Amino acid sequence: MNVLVLFVTLWIVQGALALAMCMCVYRMVLGPRAQDRILALDALYVSAMLQLLAFGVRTGSTVYFETALIIGMLGFVATVALAKFLMRGEVIE
Amino acid sequence: MTTFSHADVPLWAAVVGSAFLLLGAGLTLIGAFGLVRLQSFYERIHAPTLGTSWGMGGMILGSIIIFTSASARPVLHEILIGVFVTVTTPVTLMMLGRAALYRDRSELNPGVPPETPDDSFATAMVERKEAPSHSEQEVVSQRP
């Protein structure tokens, strides 16, 4: 019973997160301006991080949390660098 | 590295943890839907924060409950992800919003809020950084 509850929930959760990632990709491809694409990339990073958390619960192992943490850090650095580039035209002055 | 088998999770923990996981994933989905549906960039920048606040919080709480109940000791390292995302999201979104505002103002797009004294002070600071020939006193006296 508990295994059934967990696995049905995890199917729904991973499906919802995959749909969210598809929506972010849609906005990233169609986004009218550069800032929309960067925002969609940031949201895509967050969705991918949550997808890895759900995958960690599904496999019952904690290795995936480190991966999720790395993806979160990379998303932060990428978004800050891209926003800096939009603002000033160069990343490191 | 910790592993557990799903049969070790008691039923109450499976139900409560699943509810939190569903809450987190549902809020992230609503945020992504808002990212697609909203009209202007300044509306869209608010939508993904659903996923970075309670979307992430729900997923983390759910996985903490499930892992802790199955492995008979507290598994709390997910909190690290939560703290990191909570600290970094405002920084990135503020920088992105500032960059978008700067671009819209420099292209004289309609529908952009006018400059406030706070902004003109920031612009003066940027100009001071760009033009080292200005002495500090000149810039300070130009400021309203």
PDB file of C-alpha atoms in Angstrom:
ATOM      1  CA  MET A   1       0.000   0.000   0.000  1.00  0.00           C
ATOM      2  CA  ASN A   2       2.695   2.492   1.006  1.00  0.00           C
ATOM      3  CA  VAL A   3       4.806   1.485  -1.998  1.00  0.00           C
ATOM      4  CA  LEU A   4       1.774   1.934  -4.264  1.00  0.00           C
ATOM      5  CA  VAL A   5       1.059   5.416  -2.816  1.00  0.00           C
ATOM      6  CA  LEU A   6       4.679   6.451  -3.271  1.00  0.00           C
ATOM      7  CA  PHE A   7       5.015   5.239  -6.828  1.00  0.00           C
ATOM      8  CA  VAL A   8       1.691   6.644  -8.073  1.00  0.00           C
ATOM      9  CA  THR A   9       2.624  10.004  -6.511  1.00  0.00           C
ATOM     10  CA  LEU A  10       6.083   9.926  -8.041  1.00  0.00           C
ATOM     11  CA  TRP A  11       4.658   9.245 -11.512  1.00  0.00           C
ATOM     12  CA  ILE A  12       2.349  12.265 -11.166  1.00  0.00           C
ATOM     13  CA  VAL A  13       5.127  14.451  -9.709  1.00  0.00           C
ATOM     14  CA  GLN A  14       7.650  13.584 -12.406  1.00  0.00           C
ATOM     15  CA  GLY A  15       5.027  14.069 -15.115  1.00  0.00           C
ATOM     16  CA  ALA A  16       4.109  17.501 -13.751  1.00  0.00           C
ATOM     17  CA  LEU A  17       7.763  18.534 -13.553  1.00  0.00           C
ATOM     18  CA  ALA A  18       8.422  17.270 -17.079  1.00  0.00           C
ATOM     19  CA  LEU A  19       5.452  19.304 -18.323  1.00  0.00           C
ATOM     20  CA  ALA A  20       6.841  22.347 -16.496  1.00  0.00           C
ATOM     21  CA  MET A  21      10.217  21.808 -18.198  1.00  0.00           C
ATOM     22  CA  CYS A  22       8.473  21.599 -21.589  1.00  0.00           C
ATOM     23  CA  MET A  23       6.694  24.901 -20.898  1.00  0.00           C
ATOM     24  CA  CYS A  24      10.011  26.548 -19.978  1.00  0.00           C
ATOM     25  CA  VAL A  25      11.563  25.265 -23.221  1.00  0.00           C
ATOM     26  CA  TYR A  26       8.570  26.648 -25.146  1.00  0.00           C
ATOM     27  CA  ARG A  27       9.136  30.089 -23.618  1.00  0.00           C
ATOM     28  CA  MET A  28      12.884  29.827 -24.177  1.00  0.00           C
ATOM     29  CA  VAL A  29      12.406  29.063 -27.889  1.00  0.00           C
ATOM     30  CA  LEU A  30       9.619  31.574 -28.533  1.00  0.00           C
ATOM     31  CA  GLY A  31      10.522  34.246 -25.957  1.00  0.00           C
ATOM     32  CA  PRO A  32      10.356  37.561 -27.784  1.00  0.00           C
ATOM     33  CA  ARG A  33      13.464  39.057 -26.164  1.00  0.00           C
ATOM     34  CA  ALA A  34      16.685  37.929 -24.554  1.00  0.00           C
ATOM     35  CA  GLN A  35      15.508  38.525 -20.984  1.00  0.00           C
ATOM     36  CA  ASP A  36      12.541  36.173 -21.524  1.00  0.00           C
ATOM     37  CA  ARG A  37      14.893  33.454 -22.677  1.00  0.00           C
ATOM     38  CA  ILE A  38      17.181  33.925 -19.666  1.00  0.00           C
ATOM     39  CA  LEU A  39      14.198  33.819 -17.297  1.00  0.00           C
ATOM     40  CA  ALA A  40      12.973  30.622 -18.962  1.00  0.00           C
ATOM     41  CA  LEU A  41      16.466  29.115 -18.653  1.00  0.00           C
ATOM     42  CA  ASP A  42      16.483  29.903 -14.924  1.00  0.00           C
ATOM     43  CA  ALA A  43      13.054  28.284 -14.475  1.00  0.00           C
ATOM     44  CA  LEU A  44      14.256  25.292 -16.503  1.00  0.00           C
ATOM     45  CA  TYR A  45      17.240  24.881 -14.168  1.00  0.00           C
ATOM     46  CA  VAL A  46      14.933  24.927 -11.122  1.00  0.00           C
ATOM     47  CA  SER A  47      12.568  22.393 -12.686  1.00  0.00           C
ATOM     48  CA  ALA A  48      15.472  20.104 -13.562  1.00  0.00           C
ATOM     49  CA  MET A  49      16.731  20.350  -9.976  1.00  0.00           C
ATOM     50  CA  LEU A  50      13.312  19.367  -8.603  1.00  0.00           C
ATOM     51  CA  GLN A  51      13.103  16.561 -11.166  1.00  0.00           C
ATOM     52  CA  LEU A  52      16.380  15.161  -9.791  1.00  0.00           C
ATOM     53  CA  LEU A  53      15.023  15.406  -6.217  1.00  0.00           C
ATOM     54  CA  ALA A  54      11.976  13.365  -7.285  1.00  0.00           C
ATOM     55  CA  PHE A  55      14.291  10.888  -9.020  1.00  0.00           C
ATOM     56  CA  GLY A  56      16.296  10.544  -5.797  1.00  0.00           C
ATOM     57  CA  VAL A  57      13.130   9.672  -3.858  1.00  0.00           C
ATOM     58  CA  ARG A  58      12.162   7.173  -6.570  1.00  0.00           C
ATOM     59  CA  THR A  59      15.487   5.322  -6.526  1.00  0.00           C
ATOM     60  CA  GLY A  60      15.854   5.630  -2.745  1.00  0.00           C
ATOM     61  CA  SER A  61      19.433   6.907  -2.904  1.00  0.00           C
ATOM     62  CA  THR A  62      20.975  10.191  -1.813  1.00  0.00           C
ATOM     63  CA  VAL A  63      23.543  10.543  -4.617  1.00  0.00           C
ATOM     64  CA  TYR A  64      21.076  12.601  -6.613  1.00  0.00           C
ATOM     65  CA  PHE A  65      20.931  15.373  -4.004  1.00  0.00           C
ATOM     66  CA  GLU A  66      24.510  16.326  -4.702  1.00  0.00           C
ATOM     67  CA  THR A  67      23.668  16.458  -8.400  1.00  0.00           C
ATOM     68  CA  ALA A  68      20.646  18.640  -7.648  1.00  0.00           C
ATOM     69  CA  LEU A  69      22.834  20.982  -5.583  1.00  0.00           C
ATOM     70  CA  ILE A  70      25.354  21.299  -8.430  1.00  0.00           C
ATOM     71  CA  ILE A  71      22.580  22.031 -10.924  1.00  0.00           C
ATOM     72  CA  GLY A  72      21.223  24.726  -8.604  1.00  0.00           C
ATOM     73  CA  MET A  73      24.651  26.368  -8.303  1.00  0.00           C
ATOM     74  CA  LEU A  74      25.250  26.235 -12.062  1.00  0.00           C
ATOM     75  CA  GLY A  75      21.833  27.777 -12.671  1.00  0.00           C
ATOM     76  CA  PHE A  76      22.624  30.646 -10.300  1.00  0.00           C
ATOM     77  CA  VAL A  77      25.983  31.381 -11.883  1.00  0.00           C
ATOM     78  CA  ALA A  78      24.612  31.111 -15.441  1.00  0.00           C
ATOM     79  CA  THR A  79      21.689  33.440 -14.778  1.00  0.00           C
ATOM     80  CA  VAL A  80      23.836  36.044 -13.012  1.00  0.00           C
ATOM     81  CA  ALA A  81      26.417  35.993 -15.801  1.00  0.00           C
ATOM     82  CA  LEU A  82      23.762  36.331 -18.506  1.00  0.00           C
ATOM     83  CA  ALA A  83      21.965  39.160 -16.678  1.00  0.00           C
ATOM     84  CA  LYS A  84      25.295  40.956 -16.260  1.00  0.00           C
ATOM     85  CA  PHE A  85      25.929  40.516 -19.961  1.00  0.00           C
ATOM     86  CA  LEU A  86      22.528  42.034 -20.825  1.00  0.00           C
ATOM     87  CA  MET A  87      23.206  44.971 -18.550  1.00  0.00           C
ATOM     88  CA  ARG A  88      26.776  45.838 -19.499  1.00  0.00           C
ATOM     89  CA  GLY A  89      27.635  43.969 -22.694  1.00  0.00           C
ATOM     90  CA  GLU A  90      30.427  42.051 -20.971  1.00  0.00           C
ATOM     91  CA  VAL A  91      30.564  39.616 -18.088  1.00  0.00           C
ATOM     92  CA  ILE A  92      33.864  40.456 -16.370  1.00  0.00           C
ATOM     93  CA  GLU A  93      34.961  44.074 -16.439  1.00  0.00           C
TER      94      GLU A  93
ATOM     95  CA  MET B   1      25.485   7.568   0.536  1.00  0.00           C
ATOM     96  CA  THR B   2      22.206   6.379   2.052  1.00  0.00           C
ATOM     97  CA  THR B   3      19.795   4.019   0.428  1.00  0.00           C
ATOM     98  CA  PHE B   4      16.417   2.750   1.584  1.00  0.00           C
ATOM     99  CA  SER B   5      13.784   0.395   0.254  1.00  0.00           C
ATOM    100  CA  HIS B   6      10.339   1.796  -0.307  1.00  0.00           C
ATOM    101  CA  ALA B   7       8.734  -0.998   1.737  1.00  0.00           C
ATOM    102  CA  ASP B   8      10.360   0.494   4.875  1.00  0.00           C
ATOM    103  CA  VAL B   9       8.383   3.732   4.563  1.00  0.00           C
ATOM    104  CA  PRO B  10       5.403   3.644   6.975  1.00  0.00           C
ATOM    105  CA  LEU B  11       2.021   4.469   5.483  1.00  0.00           C
ATOM    106  CA  TRP B  12       1.575   7.805   7.285  1.00  0.00           C
ATOM    107  CA  ALA B  13       4.965   9.003   6.081  1.00  0.00           C
ATOM    108  CA  ALA B  14       4.188   7.870   2.538  1.00  0.00           C
ATOM    109  CA  VAL B  15       0.886   9.779   2.565  1.00  0.00           C
ATOM    110  CA  VAL B  16       2.253  12.985   4.154  1.00  0.00           C
ATOM    111  CA  GLY B  17       5.435  12.978   2.075  1.00  0.00           C
ATOM    112  CA  SER B  18       3.451  12.338  -1.105  1.00  0.00           C
ATOM    113  CA  ALA B  19       1.148  15.251  -0.280  1.00  0.00           C
ATOM    114  CA  PHE B  20       4.159  17.562   0.053  1.00  0.00           C
ATOM    115  CA  LEU B  21       5.718  16.223  -3.169  1.00  0.00           C
ATOM    116  CA  LEU B  22       2.435  16.804  -5.023  1.00  0.00           C
ATOM    117  CA  LEU B  23       2.169  20.325  -3.603  1.00  0.00           C
ATOM    118  CA  GLY B  24       5.698  21.177  -4.737  1.00  0.00           C
ATOM    119  CA  ALA B  25       5.342  19.735  -8.232  1.00  0.00           C
ATOM    120  CA  GLY B  26       1.903  21.311  -8.706  1.00  0.00           C
ATOM    121  CA  LEU B  27       3.151  24.763  -7.717  1.00  0.00           C
ATOM    122  CA  THR B  28       6.134  24.435 -10.060  1.00  0.00           C
ATOM    123  CA  LEU B  29       3.762  23.473 -12.878  1.00  0.00           C
ATOM    124  CA  ILE B  30       1.529  26.491 -12.155  1.00  0.00           C
ATOM    125  CA  GLY B  31       4.607  28.725 -12.227  1.00  0.00           C
ATOM    126  CA  ALA B  32       5.730  27.350 -15.587  1.00  0.00           C
ATOM    127  CA  PHE B  33       2.181  27.779 -16.912  1.00  0.00           C
ATOM    128  CA  GLY B  34       2.305  31.413 -15.834  1.00  0.00           C
ATOM    129  CA  LEU B  35       5.653  31.776 -17.618  1.00  0.00           C
ATOM    130  CA  VAL B  36       3.929  30.714 -20.832  1.00  0.00           C
ATOM    131  CA  ARG B  37       0.629  32.557 -20.421  1.00  0.00           C
ATOM    132  CA  LEU B  38       1.446  35.984 -18.947  1.00  0.00           C
ATOM    133  CA  GLN B  39       1.749  38.907 -21.349  1.00  0.00           C
ATOM    134  CA  SER B  40       4.715  41.149 -20.493  1.00  0.00           C
ATOM    135  CA  PHE B  41       8.191  40.334 -19.196  1.00  0.00           C
ATOM    136  CA  TYR B  42       7.579  42.175 -15.925  1.00  0.00           C
ATOM    137  CA  GLU B  43       4.550  39.948 -15.266  1.00  0.00           C
ATOM    138  CA  ARG B  44       6.366  36.807 -16.348  1.00  0.00           C
ATOM    139  CA  ILE B  45       9.309  37.383 -13.999  1.00  0.00           C
ATOM    140  CA  HIS B  46       6.987  36.728 -11.046  1.00  0.00           C
ATOM    141  CA  ALA B  47       5.700  33.355 -12.218  1.00  0.00           C
ATOM    142  CA  PRO B  48       8.702  31.007 -11.722  1.00  0.00           C
ATOM    143  CA  THR B  49       9.129  32.172  -8.125  1.00  0.00           C
ATOM    144  CA  LEU B  50       6.246  29.827  -7.279  1.00  0.00           C
ATOM    145  CA  GLY B  51       8.606  26.994  -8.154  1.00  0.00           C
ATOM    146  CA  THR B  52      11.568  28.440  -6.279  1.00  0.00           C
ATOM    147  CA  SER B  53       9.668  29.147  -3.043  1.00  0.00           C
ATOM    148  CA  TRP B  54       7.017  26.585  -2.112  1.00  0.00           C
ATOM    149  CA  GLY B  55       7.580  24.391  -5.138  1.00  0.00           C
ATOM    150  CA  MET B  56      11.097  23.675  -3.950  1.00  0.00           C
ATOM    151  CA  GLY B  57      10.057  23.751  -0.273  1.00  0.00           C
ATOM    152  CA  GLY B  58       7.333  21.156  -0.781  1.00  0.00           C
ATOM    153  CA  MET B  59       9.611  18.785  -2.665  1.00  0.00           C
ATOM    154  CA  ILE B  60      12.316  19.149  -0.005  1.00  0.00           C
ATOM    155  CA  LEU B  61       9.915  18.615   2.913  1.00  0.00           C
ATOM    156  CA  GLY B  62       8.424  15.562   1.184  1.00  0.00           C
ATOM    157  CA  SER B  63      11.801  13.974   0.546  1.00  0.00           C
ATOM    158  CA  ILE B  64      12.982  14.755   4.103  1.00  0.00           C
ATOM    159  CA  ILE B  65       9.881  13.045   5.542  1.00  0.00           C
ATOM    160  CA  ILE B  66      10.208   9.970   3.299  1.00  0.00           C
ATOM    161  CA  PHE B  67      13.971   9.519   3.743  1.00  0.00           C
ATOM    162  CA  THR B  68      13.929  10.134   7.513  1.00  0.00           C
ATOM    163  CA  SER B  69      11.055   7.735   8.198  1.00  0.00           C
ATOM    164  CA  ALA B  70      12.628   4.973   6.112  1.00  0.00           C
ATOM    165  CA  SER B  71      16.205   5.147   7.332  1.00  0.00           C
ATOM    166  CA  ALA B  72      15.495   5.601  11.087  1.00  0.00           C
ATOM    167  CA  ARG B  73      17.824   8.583  11.438  1.00  0.00           C
ATOM    168  CA  PRO B  74      17.366  12.219  10.427  1.00  0.00           C
ATOM    169  CA  VAL B  75      18.283  12.849   6.783  1.00  0.00           C
ATOM    170  CA  LEU B  76      18.469  16.616   6.561  1.00  0.00           C
ATOM    171  CA  HIS B  77      20.942  17.486   3.828  1.00  0.00           C
ATOM    172  CA  GLU B  78      18.106  18.588   1.498  1.00  0.00           C
ATOM    173  CA  ILE B  79      17.912  21.717   3.663  1.00  0.00           C
ATOM    174  CA  LEU B  80      21.189  22.809   2.043  1.00  0.00           C
ATOM    175  CA  ILE B  81      19.468  22.963  -1.355  1.00  0.00           C
ATOM    176  CA  GLY B  82      16.584  24.900   0.171  1.00  0.00           C
ATOM    177  CA  VAL B  83      18.838  27.501   1.808  1.00  0.00           C
ATOM    178  CA  PHE B  84      20.903  27.909  -1.348  1.00  0.00           C
ATOM    179  CA  VAL B  85      17.908  28.390  -3.665  1.00  0.00           C
ATOM    180  CA  THR B  86      16.193  30.754  -1.208  1.00  0.00           C
ATOM    181  CA  VAL B  87      19.298  32.934  -0.972  1.00  0.00           C
ATOM    182  CA  THR B  88      20.182  33.020  -4.666  1.00  0.00           C
ATOM    183  CA  THR B  89      16.785  33.432  -6.377  1.00  0.00           C
ATOM    184  CA  PRO B  90      16.165  37.064  -5.291  1.00  0.00           C
ATOM    185  CA  VAL B  91      19.688  38.015  -6.367  1.00  0.00           C
ATOM    186  CA  THR B  92      19.330  36.560  -9.862  1.00  0.00           C
ATOM    187  CA  LEU B  93      15.819  37.884 -10.454  1.00  0.00           C
ATOM    188  CA  MET B  94      16.727  41.379  -9.237  1.00  0.00           C
ATOM    189  CA  MET B  95      19.733  41.487 -11.563  1.00  0.00           C
ATOM    190  CA  LEU B  96      17.629  40.214 -14.464  1.00  0.00           C
ATOM    191  CA  GLY B  97      14.832  42.721 -13.769  1.00  0.00           C
ATOM    192  CA  ARG B  98      17.341  45.564 -13.556  1.00  0.00           C
ATOM    193  CA  ALA B  99      18.929  44.505 -16.853  1.00  0.00           C
ATOM    194  CA  ALA B 100      15.542  44.304 -18.579  1.00  0.00           C
ATOM    195  CA  LEU B 101      14.564  47.731 -17.225  1.00  0.00           C
ATOM    196  CA  TYR B 102      17.869  49.199 -18.399  1.00  0.00           C
ATOM    197  CA  ARG B 103      17.371  47.759 -21.887  1.00  0.00           C
ATOM    198  CA  ASP B 104      13.776  48.963 -22.124  1.00  0.00           C
ATOM    199  CA  ARG B 105      14.715  52.461 -20.985  1.00  0.00           C
ATOM    200  CA  SER B 106      17.669  52.763 -23.328  1.00  0.00           C
ATOM    201  CA  GLU B 107      15.423  51.732 -26.248  1.00  0.00           C
ATOM    202  CA  LEU B 108      12.692  54.176 -25.071  1.00  0.00           C
ATOM    203  CA  ASN B 109      10.049  51.442 -25.069  1.00  0.00           C
ATOM    204  CA  PRO B 110       6.529  52.447 -23.954  1.00  0.00           C
ATOM    205  CA  GLY B 111       5.021  51.162 -20.719  1.00  0.00           C
ATOM    206  CA  VAL B 112       8.223  51.384 -18.671  1.00  0.00           C
ATOM    207  CA  PRO B 113       8.038  53.085 -15.267  1.00  0.00           C
ATOM    208  CA  PRO B 114       9.841  56.462 -15.078  1.00  0.00           C
ATOM    209  CA  GLU B 115      13.177  56.869 -13.339  1.00  0.00           C
ATOM    210  CA  THR B 116      13.083  57.534  -9.624  1.00  0.00           C
ATOM    211  CA  PRO B 117      15.726  59.540  -7.695  1.00  0.00           C
ATOM    212  CA  ASP B 118      17.056  56.216  -6.463  1.00  0.00           C
ATOM    213  CA  ASP B 119      17.683  55.096 -10.057  1.00  0.00           C
ATOM    214  CA  SER B 120      19.354  58.342 -11.065  1.00  0.00           C
ATOM    215  CA  PHE B 121      21.711  57.922  -8.116  1.00  0.00           C
ATOM    216  CA  ALA B 122      22.570  54.438  -9.407  1.00  0.00           C
ATOM    217  CA  THR B 123      23.116  55.850 -12.904  1.00  0.00           C
ATOM    218  CA  ALA B 124      25.393  58.552 -11.461  1.00  0.00           C
ATOM    219  CA  MET B 125      27.408  55.870  -9.706  1.00  0.00           C
ATOM    220  CA  VAL B 126      27.728  53.911 -12.966  1.00  0.00           C
ATOM    221  CA  GLU B 127      28.820  57.039 -14.845  1.00  0.00           C
ATOM    222  CA  ARG B 128      31.350  57.786 -12.157  1.00  0.00           C
ATOM    223  CA  LYS B 129      32.775  54.304 -12.592  1.00  0.00           C
ATOM    224  CA  GLU B 130      32.877  54.644 -16.362  1.00  0.00           C
ATOM    225  CA  ALA B 131      34.451  58.117 -16.497  1.00  0.00           C
ATOM    226  CA  PRO B 132      37.439  58.251 -14.150  1.00  0.00           C
ATOM    227  CA  SER B 133      38.235  61.836 -15.201  1.00  0.00           C
ATOM    228  CA  HIS B 134      35.284  63.097 -13.115  1.00  0.00           C
ATOM    229  CA  SER B 135      36.337  63.925  -9.643  1.00  0.00           C
ATOM    230  CA  GLU B 136      34.175  62.661  -6.838  1.00  0.00           C
ATOM    231  CA  GLN B 137      33.045  66.122  -5.777  1.00  0.00           C
ATOM    232  CA  GLU B 138      31.629  66.942  -9.210  1.00  0.00           C
ATOM    233  CA  VAL B 139      29.431  63.840  -9.259  1.00  0.00           C
ATOM    234  CA  VAL B 140      28.223  64.419  -5.740  1.00  0.00           C
ATOM    235  CA  SER B 141      27.279  68.014  -6.543  1.00  0.00           C
ATOM    236  CA  GLN B 142      25.390  66.920  -9.685  1.00  0.00           C
ATOM    237  CA  ARG B 143      23.158  64.628  -7.678  1.00  0.00           C
ATOM    238  CA  PRO B 144      19.789  66.166  -6.809  1.00  0.00           C
TER     239      PRO B 144
END
